[in-house]
XYZ file of C-alpha atoms in Angstrom:
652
model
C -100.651 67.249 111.578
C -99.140 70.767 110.440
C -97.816 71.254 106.991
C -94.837 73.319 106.317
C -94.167 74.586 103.123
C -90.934 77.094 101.133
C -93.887 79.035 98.929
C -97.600 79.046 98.919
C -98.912 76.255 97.068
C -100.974 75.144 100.334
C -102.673 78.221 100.955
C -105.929 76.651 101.392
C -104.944 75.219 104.186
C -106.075 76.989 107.489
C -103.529 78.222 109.844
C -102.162 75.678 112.924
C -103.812 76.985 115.839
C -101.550 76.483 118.737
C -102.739 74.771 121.411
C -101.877 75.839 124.909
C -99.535 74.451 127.240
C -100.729 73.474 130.405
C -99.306 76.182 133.091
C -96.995 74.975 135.375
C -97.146 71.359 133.958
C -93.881 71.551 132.931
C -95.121 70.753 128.947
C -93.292 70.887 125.990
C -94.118 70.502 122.357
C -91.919 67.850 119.945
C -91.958 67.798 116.221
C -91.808 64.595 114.414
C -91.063 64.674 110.599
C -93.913 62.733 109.026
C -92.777 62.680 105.499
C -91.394 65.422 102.725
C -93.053 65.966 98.914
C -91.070 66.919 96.207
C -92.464 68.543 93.176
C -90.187 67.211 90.709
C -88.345 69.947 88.115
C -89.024 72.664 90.807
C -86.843 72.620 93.527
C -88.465 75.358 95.483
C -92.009 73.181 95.358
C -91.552 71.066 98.451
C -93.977 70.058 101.159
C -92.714 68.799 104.805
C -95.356 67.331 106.775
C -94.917 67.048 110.347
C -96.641 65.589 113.720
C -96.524 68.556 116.813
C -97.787 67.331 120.209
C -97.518 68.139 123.854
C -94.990 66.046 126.140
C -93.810 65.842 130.061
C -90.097 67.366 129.476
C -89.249 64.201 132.390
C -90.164 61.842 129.455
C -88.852 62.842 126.511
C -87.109 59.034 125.957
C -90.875 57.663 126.356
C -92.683 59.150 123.161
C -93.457 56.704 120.659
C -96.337 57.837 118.473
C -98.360 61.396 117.938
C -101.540 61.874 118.372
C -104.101 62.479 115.325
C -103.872 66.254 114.831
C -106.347 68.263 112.100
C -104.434 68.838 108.748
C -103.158 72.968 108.636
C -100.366 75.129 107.430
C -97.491 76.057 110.007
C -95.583 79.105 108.342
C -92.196 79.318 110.175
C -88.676 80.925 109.078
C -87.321 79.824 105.649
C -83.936 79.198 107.364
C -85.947 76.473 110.269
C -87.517 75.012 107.316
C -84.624 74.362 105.103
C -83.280 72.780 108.393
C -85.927 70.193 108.637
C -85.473 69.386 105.323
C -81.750 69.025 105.581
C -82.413 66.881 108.798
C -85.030 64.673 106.676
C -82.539 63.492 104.367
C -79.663 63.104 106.674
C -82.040 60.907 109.063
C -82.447 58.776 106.217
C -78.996 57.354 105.016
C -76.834 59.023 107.571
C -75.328 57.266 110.914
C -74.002 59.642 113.074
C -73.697 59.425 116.811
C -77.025 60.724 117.324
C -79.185 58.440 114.990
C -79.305 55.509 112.632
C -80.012 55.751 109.313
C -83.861 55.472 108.984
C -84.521 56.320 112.251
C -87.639 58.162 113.387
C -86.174 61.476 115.309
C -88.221 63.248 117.505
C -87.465 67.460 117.390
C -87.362 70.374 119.484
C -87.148 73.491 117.134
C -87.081 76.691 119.387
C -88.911 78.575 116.412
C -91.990 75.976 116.281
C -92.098 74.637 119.367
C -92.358 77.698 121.026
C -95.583 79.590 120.158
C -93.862 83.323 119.263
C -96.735 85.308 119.448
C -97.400 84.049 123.080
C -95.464 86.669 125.304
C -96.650 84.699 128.538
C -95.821 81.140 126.817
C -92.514 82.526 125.473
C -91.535 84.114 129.152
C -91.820 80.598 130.895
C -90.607 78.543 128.253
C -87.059 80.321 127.329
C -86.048 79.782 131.108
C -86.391 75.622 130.417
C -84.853 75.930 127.148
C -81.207 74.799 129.038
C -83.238 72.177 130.871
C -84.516 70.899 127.355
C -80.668 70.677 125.432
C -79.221 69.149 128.809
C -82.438 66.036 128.497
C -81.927 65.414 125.226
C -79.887 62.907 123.143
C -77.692 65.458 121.471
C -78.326 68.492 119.194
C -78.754 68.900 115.047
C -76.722 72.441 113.950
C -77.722 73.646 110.913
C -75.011 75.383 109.548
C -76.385 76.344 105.969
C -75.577 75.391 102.669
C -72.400 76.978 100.275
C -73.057 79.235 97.212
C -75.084 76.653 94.008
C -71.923 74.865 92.462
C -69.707 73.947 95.445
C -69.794 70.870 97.141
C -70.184 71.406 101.082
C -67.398 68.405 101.592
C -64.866 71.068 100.394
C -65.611 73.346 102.887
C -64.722 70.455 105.909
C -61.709 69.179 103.953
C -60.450 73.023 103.803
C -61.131 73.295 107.856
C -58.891 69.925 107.964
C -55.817 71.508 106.284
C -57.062 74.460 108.266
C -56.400 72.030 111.253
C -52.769 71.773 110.128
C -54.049 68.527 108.049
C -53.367 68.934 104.684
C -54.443 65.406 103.290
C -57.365 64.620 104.972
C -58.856 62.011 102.549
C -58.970 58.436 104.094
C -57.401 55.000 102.965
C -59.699 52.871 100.891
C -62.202 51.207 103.644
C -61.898 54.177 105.528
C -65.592 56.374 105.363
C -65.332 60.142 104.358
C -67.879 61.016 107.035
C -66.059 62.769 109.392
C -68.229 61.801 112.822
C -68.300 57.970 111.971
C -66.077 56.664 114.723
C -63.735 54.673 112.091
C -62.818 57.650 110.423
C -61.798 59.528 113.891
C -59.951 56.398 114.986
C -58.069 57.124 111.756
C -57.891 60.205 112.252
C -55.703 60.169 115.395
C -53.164 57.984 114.174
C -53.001 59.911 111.169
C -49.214 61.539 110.763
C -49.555 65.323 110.455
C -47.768 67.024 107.333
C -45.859 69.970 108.756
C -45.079 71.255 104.868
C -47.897 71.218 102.690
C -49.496 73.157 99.781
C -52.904 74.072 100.731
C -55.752 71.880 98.887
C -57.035 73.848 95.413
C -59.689 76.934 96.458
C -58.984 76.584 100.303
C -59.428 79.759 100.697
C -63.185 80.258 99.562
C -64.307 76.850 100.376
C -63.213 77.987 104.304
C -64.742 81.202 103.863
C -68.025 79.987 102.387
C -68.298 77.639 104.902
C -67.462 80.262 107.862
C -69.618 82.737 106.043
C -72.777 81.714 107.118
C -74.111 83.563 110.283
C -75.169 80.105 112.275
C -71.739 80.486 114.033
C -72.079 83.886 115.395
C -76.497 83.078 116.075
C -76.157 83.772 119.942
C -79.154 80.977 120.652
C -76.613 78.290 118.970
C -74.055 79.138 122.041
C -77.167 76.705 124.625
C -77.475 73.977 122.197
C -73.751 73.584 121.237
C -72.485 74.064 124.813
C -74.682 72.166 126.999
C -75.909 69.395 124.617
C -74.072 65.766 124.883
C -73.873 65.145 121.290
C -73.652 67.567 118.692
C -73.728 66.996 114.782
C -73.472 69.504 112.305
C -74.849 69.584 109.036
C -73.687 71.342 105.974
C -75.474 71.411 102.652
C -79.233 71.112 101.634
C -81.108 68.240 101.351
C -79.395 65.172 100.311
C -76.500 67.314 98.998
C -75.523 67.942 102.802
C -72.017 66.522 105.242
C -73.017 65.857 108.480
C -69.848 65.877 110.668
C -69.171 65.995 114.394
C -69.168 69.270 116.701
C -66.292 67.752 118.268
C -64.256 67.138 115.396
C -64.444 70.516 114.123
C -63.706 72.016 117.536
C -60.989 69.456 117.230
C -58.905 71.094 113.665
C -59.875 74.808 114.899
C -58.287 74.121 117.957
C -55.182 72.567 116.288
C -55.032 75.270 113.157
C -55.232 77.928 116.203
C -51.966 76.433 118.356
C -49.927 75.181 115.095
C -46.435 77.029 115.357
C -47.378 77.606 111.627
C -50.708 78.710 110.969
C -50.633 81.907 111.351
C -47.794 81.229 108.310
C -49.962 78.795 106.221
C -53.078 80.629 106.590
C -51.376 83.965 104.760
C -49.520 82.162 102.525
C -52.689 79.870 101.371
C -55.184 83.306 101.259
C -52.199 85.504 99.635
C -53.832 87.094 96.644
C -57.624 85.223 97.165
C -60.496 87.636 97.063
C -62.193 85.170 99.931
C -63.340 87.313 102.533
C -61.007 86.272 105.617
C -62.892 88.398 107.797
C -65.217 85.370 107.835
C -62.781 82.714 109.743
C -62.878 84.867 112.486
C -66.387 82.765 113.152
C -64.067 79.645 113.589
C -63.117 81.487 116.949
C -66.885 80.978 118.272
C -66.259 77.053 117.804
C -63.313 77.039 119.778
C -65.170 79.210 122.681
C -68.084 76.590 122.757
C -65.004 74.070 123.681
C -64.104 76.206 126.152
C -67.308 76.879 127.479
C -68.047 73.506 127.671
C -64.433 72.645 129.618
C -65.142 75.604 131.558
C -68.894 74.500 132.878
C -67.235 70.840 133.633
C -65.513 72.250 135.861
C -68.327 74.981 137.644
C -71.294 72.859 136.998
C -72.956 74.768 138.729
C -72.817 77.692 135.948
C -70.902 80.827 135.050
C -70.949 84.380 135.854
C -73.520 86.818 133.917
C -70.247 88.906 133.214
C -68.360 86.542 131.923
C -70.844 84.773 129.705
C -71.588 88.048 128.186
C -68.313 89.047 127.363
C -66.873 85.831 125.985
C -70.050 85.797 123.584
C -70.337 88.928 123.042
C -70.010 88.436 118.980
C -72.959 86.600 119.098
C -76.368 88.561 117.056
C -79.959 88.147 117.911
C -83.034 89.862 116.018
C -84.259 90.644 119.292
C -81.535 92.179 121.325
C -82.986 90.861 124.836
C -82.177 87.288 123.361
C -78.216 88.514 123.590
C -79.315 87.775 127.820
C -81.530 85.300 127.656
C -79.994 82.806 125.225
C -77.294 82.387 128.082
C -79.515 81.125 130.585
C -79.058 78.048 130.653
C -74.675 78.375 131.353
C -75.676 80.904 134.184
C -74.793 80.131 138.193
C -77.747 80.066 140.525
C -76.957 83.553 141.625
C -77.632 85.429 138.155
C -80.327 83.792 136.862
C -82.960 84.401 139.573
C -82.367 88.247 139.103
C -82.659 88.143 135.190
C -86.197 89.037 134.429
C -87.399 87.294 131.681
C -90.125 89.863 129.883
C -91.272 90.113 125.843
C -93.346 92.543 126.398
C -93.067 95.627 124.265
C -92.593 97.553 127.790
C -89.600 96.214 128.840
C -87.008 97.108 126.154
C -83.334 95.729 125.758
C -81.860 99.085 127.531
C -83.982 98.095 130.848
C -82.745 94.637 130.713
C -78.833 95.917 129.939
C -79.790 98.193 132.642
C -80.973 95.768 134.972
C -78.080 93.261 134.753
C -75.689 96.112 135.040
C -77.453 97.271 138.586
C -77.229 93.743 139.610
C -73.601 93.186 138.520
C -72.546 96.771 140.439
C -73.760 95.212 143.748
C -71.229 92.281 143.176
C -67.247 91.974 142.501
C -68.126 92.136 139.192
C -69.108 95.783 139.054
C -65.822 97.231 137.846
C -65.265 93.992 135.571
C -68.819 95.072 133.702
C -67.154 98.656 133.036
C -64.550 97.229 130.915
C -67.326 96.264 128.525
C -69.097 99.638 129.023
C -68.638 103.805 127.712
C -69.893 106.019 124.920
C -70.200 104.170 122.039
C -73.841 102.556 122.823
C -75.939 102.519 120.233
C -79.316 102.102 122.023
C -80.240 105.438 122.676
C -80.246 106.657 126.487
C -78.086 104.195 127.718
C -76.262 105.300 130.577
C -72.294 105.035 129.671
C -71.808 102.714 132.525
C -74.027 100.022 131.566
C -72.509 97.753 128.381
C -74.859 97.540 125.372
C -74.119 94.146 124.727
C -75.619 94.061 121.143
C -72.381 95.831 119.665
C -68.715 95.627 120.041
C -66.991 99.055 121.040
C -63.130 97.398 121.123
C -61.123 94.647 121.417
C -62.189 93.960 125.660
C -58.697 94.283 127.620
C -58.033 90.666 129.311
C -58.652 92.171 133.065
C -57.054 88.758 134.490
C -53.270 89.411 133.703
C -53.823 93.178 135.450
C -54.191 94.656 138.775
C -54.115 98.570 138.331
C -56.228 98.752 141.800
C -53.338 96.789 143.812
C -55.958 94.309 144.820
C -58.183 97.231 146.656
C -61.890 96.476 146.644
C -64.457 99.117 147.374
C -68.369 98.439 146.123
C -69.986 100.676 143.409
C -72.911 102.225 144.240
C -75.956 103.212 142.278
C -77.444 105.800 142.952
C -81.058 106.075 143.740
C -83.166 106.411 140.078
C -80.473 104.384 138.458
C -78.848 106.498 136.308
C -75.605 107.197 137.832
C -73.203 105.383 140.150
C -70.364 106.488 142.385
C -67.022 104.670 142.528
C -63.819 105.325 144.368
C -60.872 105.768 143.045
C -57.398 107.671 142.048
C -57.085 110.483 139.528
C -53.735 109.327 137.713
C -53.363 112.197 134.617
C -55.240 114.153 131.873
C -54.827 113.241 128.429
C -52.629 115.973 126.260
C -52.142 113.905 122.717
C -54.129 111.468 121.124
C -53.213 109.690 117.788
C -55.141 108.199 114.797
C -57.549 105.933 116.027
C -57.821 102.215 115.163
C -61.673 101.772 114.334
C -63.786 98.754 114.787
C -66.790 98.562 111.825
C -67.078 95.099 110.350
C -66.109 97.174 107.388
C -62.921 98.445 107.749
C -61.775 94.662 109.540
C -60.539 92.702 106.333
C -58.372 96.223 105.160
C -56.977 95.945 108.580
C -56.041 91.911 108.483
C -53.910 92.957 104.847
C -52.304 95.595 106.393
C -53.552 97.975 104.157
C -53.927 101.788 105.095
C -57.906 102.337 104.582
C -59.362 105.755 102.794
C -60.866 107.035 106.181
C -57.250 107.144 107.626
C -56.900 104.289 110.235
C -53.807 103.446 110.591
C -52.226 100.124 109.495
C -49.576 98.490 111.542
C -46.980 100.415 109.903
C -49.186 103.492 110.705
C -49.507 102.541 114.127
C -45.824 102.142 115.010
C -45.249 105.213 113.255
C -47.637 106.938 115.208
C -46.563 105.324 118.409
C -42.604 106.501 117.965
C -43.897 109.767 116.621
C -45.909 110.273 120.267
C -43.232 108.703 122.503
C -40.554 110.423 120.625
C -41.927 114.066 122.240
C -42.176 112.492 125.831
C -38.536 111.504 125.687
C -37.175 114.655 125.110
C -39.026 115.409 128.098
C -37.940 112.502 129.743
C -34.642 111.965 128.571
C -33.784 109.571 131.690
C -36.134 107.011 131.176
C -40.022 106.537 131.253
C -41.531 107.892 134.098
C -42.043 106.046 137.300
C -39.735 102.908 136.088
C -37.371 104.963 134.034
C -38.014 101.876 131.376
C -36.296 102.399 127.956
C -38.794 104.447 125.194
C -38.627 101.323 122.763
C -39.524 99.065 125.208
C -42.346 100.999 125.780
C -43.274 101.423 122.453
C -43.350 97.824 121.917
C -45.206 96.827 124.817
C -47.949 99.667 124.644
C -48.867 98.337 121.115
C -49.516 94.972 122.008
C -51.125 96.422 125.372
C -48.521 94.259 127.588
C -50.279 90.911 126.414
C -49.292 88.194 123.645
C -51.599 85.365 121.700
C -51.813 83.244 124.994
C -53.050 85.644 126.835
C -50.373 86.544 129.415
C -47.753 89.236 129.714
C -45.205 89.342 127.039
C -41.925 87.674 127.077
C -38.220 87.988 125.313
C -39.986 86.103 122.120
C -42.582 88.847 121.847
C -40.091 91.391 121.361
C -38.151 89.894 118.929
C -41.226 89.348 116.615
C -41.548 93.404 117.286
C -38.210 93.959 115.972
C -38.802 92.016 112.935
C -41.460 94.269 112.386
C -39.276 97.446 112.521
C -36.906 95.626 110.385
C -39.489 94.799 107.469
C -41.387 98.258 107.580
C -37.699 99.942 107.539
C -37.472 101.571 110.618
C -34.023 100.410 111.374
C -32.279 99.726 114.499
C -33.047 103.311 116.012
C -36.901 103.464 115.830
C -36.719 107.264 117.214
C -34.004 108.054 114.516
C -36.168 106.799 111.937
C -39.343 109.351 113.009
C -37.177 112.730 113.348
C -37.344 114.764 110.058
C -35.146 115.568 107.855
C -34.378 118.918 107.564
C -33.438 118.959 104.448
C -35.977 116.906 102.864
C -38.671 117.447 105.394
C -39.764 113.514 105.660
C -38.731 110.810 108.425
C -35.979 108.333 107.197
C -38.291 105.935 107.851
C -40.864 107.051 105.010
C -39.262 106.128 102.536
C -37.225 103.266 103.436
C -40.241 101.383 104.377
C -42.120 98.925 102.165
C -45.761 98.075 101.263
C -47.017 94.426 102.961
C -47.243 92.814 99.250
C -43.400 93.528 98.023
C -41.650 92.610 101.940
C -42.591 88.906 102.150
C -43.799 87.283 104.564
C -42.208 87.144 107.886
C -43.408 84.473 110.371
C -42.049 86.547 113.555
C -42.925 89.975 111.886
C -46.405 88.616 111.144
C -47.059 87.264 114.306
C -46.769 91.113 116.343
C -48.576 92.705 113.104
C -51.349 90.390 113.618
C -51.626 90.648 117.130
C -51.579 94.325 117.346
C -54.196 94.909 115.141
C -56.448 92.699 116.867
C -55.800 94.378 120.463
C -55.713 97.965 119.204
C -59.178 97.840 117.227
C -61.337 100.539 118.449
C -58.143 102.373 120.172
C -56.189 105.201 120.154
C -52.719 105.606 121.185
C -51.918 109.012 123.370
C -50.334 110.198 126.397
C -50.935 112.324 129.152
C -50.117 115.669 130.794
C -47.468 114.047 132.704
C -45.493 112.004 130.518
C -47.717 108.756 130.405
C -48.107 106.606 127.549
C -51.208 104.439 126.727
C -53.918 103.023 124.555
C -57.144 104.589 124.885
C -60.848 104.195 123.525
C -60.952 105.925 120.125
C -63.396 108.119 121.397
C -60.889 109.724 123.850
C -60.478 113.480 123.728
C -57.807 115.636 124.723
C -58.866 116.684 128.149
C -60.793 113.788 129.457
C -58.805 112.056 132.090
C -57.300 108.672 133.255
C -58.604 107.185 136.741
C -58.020 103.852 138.607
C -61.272 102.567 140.651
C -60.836 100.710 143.390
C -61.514 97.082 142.613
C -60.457 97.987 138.478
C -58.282 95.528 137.298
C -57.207 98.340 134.116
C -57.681 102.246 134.358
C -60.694 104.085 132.833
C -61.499 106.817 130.857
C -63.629 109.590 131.624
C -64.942 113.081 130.329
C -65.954 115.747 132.918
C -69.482 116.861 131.735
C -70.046 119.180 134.772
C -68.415 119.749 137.908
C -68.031 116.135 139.770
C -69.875 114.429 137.259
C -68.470 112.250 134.442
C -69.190 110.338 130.974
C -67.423 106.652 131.207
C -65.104 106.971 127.820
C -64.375 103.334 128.512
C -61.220 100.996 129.582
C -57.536 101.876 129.229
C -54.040 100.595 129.186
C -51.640 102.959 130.578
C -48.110 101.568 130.541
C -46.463 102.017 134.085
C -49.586 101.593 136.034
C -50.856 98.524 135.718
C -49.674 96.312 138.132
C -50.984 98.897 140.835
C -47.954 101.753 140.887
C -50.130 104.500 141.185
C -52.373 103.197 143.535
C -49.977 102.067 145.676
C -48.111 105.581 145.446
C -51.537 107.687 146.155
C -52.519 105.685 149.039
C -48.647 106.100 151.022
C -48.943 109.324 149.728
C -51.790 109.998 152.093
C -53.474 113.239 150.272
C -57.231 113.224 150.881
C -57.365 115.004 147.082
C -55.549 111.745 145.220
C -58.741 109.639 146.328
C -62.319 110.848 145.471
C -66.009 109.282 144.398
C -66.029 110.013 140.789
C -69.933 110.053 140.176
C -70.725 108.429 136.455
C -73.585 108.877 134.004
């Protein structure tokens, strides 16, 4: 029996010695809650006893009693513990669609269960952990509790509205916990409110709830995904909501594709100090669904690639964990090659390393570029290899391109692994550059109120601006038309910003531009956006500068909103600029003037690099260049025939 405690009070007690696992038996341990003691008047006094014993994985449904183990303490995070103790209560006076209320539950709790100072027990027992969620009943997510004061039910009845639900609460004989099966049945004959005033505090009830950092915890992705039942819990102690997984994928999904949200969600945070940044974690629920569709349909697993990039938000302590917590949703081909290693020796940078070499070797080499260039911040990291720990830009979606007109040609790595050759097409140097959109988590909720932030970066009237003010030069150059399609200049504008993509992720349509020109209209540009950027001679400012108006005094316009909104998500970490010969794009922030624009063969988008020496290059990182991607360029170098237009570019 193991005693786990929030302070100190049983420091008599002698540590729990772990006891081995058998090798190669196939063991696991289980945790059963034995019972909890509550000093009364001191809530931070509280005892949880608990049973840990050894069990055949294959029998998990068989265990009905513990051995007798010898009395000790078990010191584990404060975060697993306030989970048991949330699980405790819920167990006892909770139904849910994983247990009864009073039920005995038997637990596997990757932070006990797993002895973490074993490197050898740790290496063979992360590999089952998929295994272990795909045997068991369901899975317990512990979300956390909100701030002392707020009851955790507001935070669910604000992701209802949130859900394009306004009045969630049920008809007398109805229960208010969201996974029992009557209220769902409810639930879907319930008649949706299109108009509705946003429940009292929406805003930082969602936010408190979305503000805890179990949604972006990349070892939650396993458990959520691949487990058959999932229940959440919100709160602490008896104070906690337990509601379904599904029904909250449910609303987010629903808020997400409402023709209003994007509306309801401005109007109902307009002048909260709630941190919105945070319901940008309501996104991760919504990629679980997906996941989960996604592996339905490839049981057999996903692509190392893909499972990287699509959690790519998610944080682990130990960086490695970013790799191996996505085990479990990997095909038979990838996970063989992952090595699986705690050892101090064999750092994240090898392992990024590693699955980049494998991944180079595949049809997914130039796909694992897009994610890849300077800004690493693991030291020595070569610039083709992702560091999948941080978030350089907002990825470009590399299915609704084809810059390489469908020509394949394998990377190669190059012997000591720290460069590869690829070949491709030189398409242009860059010659301007703009002000670049950046990425810190700090600059994000400036950026969602269209706000101009002190270090510069550009807001979406900023953007524009600077996106007329570039394309403006290029037309006098290229008075005709843009080059290679002779397009009009504010089509191009228009389309560059938004990187030729809307919300759904496909190539924009009629409706996309409209929502653009609502957004000249409400920043003041006019009907001429290149009449509104030329100065004034006799006043020396554009037209435009001081016709336009600040976000707070122009209202808010559903269609204006809507382009706002989604250029400022696809430009973060970007630059706008053009090139030498009349090309317009967006670029990595980091681009310089003088580093140069390629297409690799088997590169759905162009790339970015800086010469560092003669036939050697830095990767800069993935580009949109407007005119090229649908393979123009490529298709004009290779019936061009000019041995110089194709070339190994060889990367560090």
């Amino acid at each position: 029996m193991s005693t786990a405690t929030t302070n100190e009070s049983n420091a008599g007690l002698g540590p729990y010695q772990y006891q081995p696992l058998a090798k190669g038996s196939g063991d696991i341990r289980l945790i059963k809650i034995v019972q909890v003691q509550e000093a009364r008047g001191n809530d931070t006094d509280v005892i949880l006893e608990i049973d840990m014993f050894h069990v055949p994985s294959v029998k998990l449904a068989l265990i009905s009693q513990c051995p007798d183990l010898q009395r000790s303490r078990l010191v584990g995070p404060e975060n697993t513990f306030r989970a048991l103790f949330t699980i405790h209560h819920s167990t006892q006076k909770t139904k849910t669609e994983l247990y009864q209320p009073g039920e005995q539950v038997m637990l596997w709790i990757d932070a006990l269960c797993i002895n973490q100072v074993d490197v050898a027990e740790k290496n063979t027992q992360v590999p089952r952990m998929g295994q272990i969620y795909r045997q068991a009943k369901g899975a317990v997510g512990y979300i956390g509790a909100p701030e002392p004061g707020r009851d955790p039910g507001d935070g669910f009845l604000a992701l209802a509205w949130f859900g394009n639900a306004p009045v969630i609460k049920p008809p007398e004989g109805i229960p208010a916990d969201q996974s029992d099966p009557r209220f769902q049945e409810w639930y879907r004959s319930y008649q949706i409110q299109q108009e509705n005033e946003p429940p009292q505090d929406f805003a930082e009830a969602l936010t408190s709830l979305f503000a805890n950092d179990w949604f972006l915890r990349c070892w939650v992705i396993q458990e959520m995904v691949l487990s058959r039942e999932t229940v959440c819990l919100y709160g602490y102690g008896q104070d906690a909501r337990s509601w379904s997984l599904k029904t909250m994928a449910m609303l987010i999904e629903r808020g997400q594709s409402a023709a209003n949200h994007r509306h309801d969600l401005n109007k109902a945070v307009k002048g909260s100090k709630a941190r919105i940044l945070e319901l940008e974690k309501a996104v991760q629920v919504d990629s679980w669904r997906v996941l989960r569709e996604d592996l339905a349909k490839k049981p057999s697993g996903l692509g190392i690639v893909e499972l990287l990039s699509r959690t790519r938000f998610g944080k682990a302590t130990d960086l490695r964990d970013k790799v191996y917590a996505l085990l479990g949703l990997m095909n038979e081909e990838d996970v063989p090659v992952i090595r699986v290693d705690y050892s101090e020796s064999y750092t994240a940078a090898q392992l990024f390393r590693d699955v980049a070499v494998h991944c180079m070797a595949s049809l997914d080499g130039p796909a694992t570029l897009v994610h890849a260039g300077l800004e690493s911040s693991i030291r020595g990291l070569p610039t083709w290899v992702p560091d999948w720990s941080t978030m350089y830009r907002t990825p470009l979606n590399t299915g609704i391109y084809n810059a390489c007109a469908n020509l394949f040609r394998p990377i190669n790595v190059l012997p000591g692994r720290r460069k590869l050759s690829a070949l491709g097409v030189k398409v242009d140097i860059i010659a301007h550059t703009g002000i670049p959109m950046t990425y810190p988590d700090a600059q994000l909720e400036k950026h969602r109120m269209n706000r101009s932030t002190r270090d510069g970066t550009p807001d979406i009237f900023g953007l524009v601006l600077s996106a007329a003010i570039l394309c403006e030069r290029l037309r006098e150059r290229h008075p005709a038309g843009y080059p290679l399609k002779h397009e009009n200049w504010p089509d191009v504008v228009w389309r560059t910003c938004c990187v030729d993509r809307n919300w759904a992720g496909k190539r924009v349509t009629g409706n996309d531009r409209l929502s653009f020109h609502a957004c000249l209209k409400r920043f003041g540009f006019g009907e001429d956006l290149f009449a509104a950027v030329k100065l004034d001679e006799a006043t020396g400012q554009m037209p435009v500068q001081s016709a336009s108006r600040s976000f707070q005094d122009s209202g808010l316009n559903e269609a204006a909103l809507s382009f706002e909104l989604m250029v400022i998500e696809f430009q973060k970490g970007r630059v706008l600029g053009t090139t030498a010969g009349g090309l317009f794009g967006s670029f990595p922030s980091t681009t310089k003037v003088g580093d140069i624009v390629v297409v690799l063969f088997g590169g759905w988008v162009p790339f970015v690099l800086r010469p560092v020496e003669e036939d050697l290059f830095e990767l800069v990182g993935a580009a949109y260049v407007h005119g090229i991607m649908d393979g123009e360029w490529v298709q004009a170098a290779v019936a061009a025939d000019e041995p110089d237009l194709l070339r190994d570019f060889v990367i560090q």
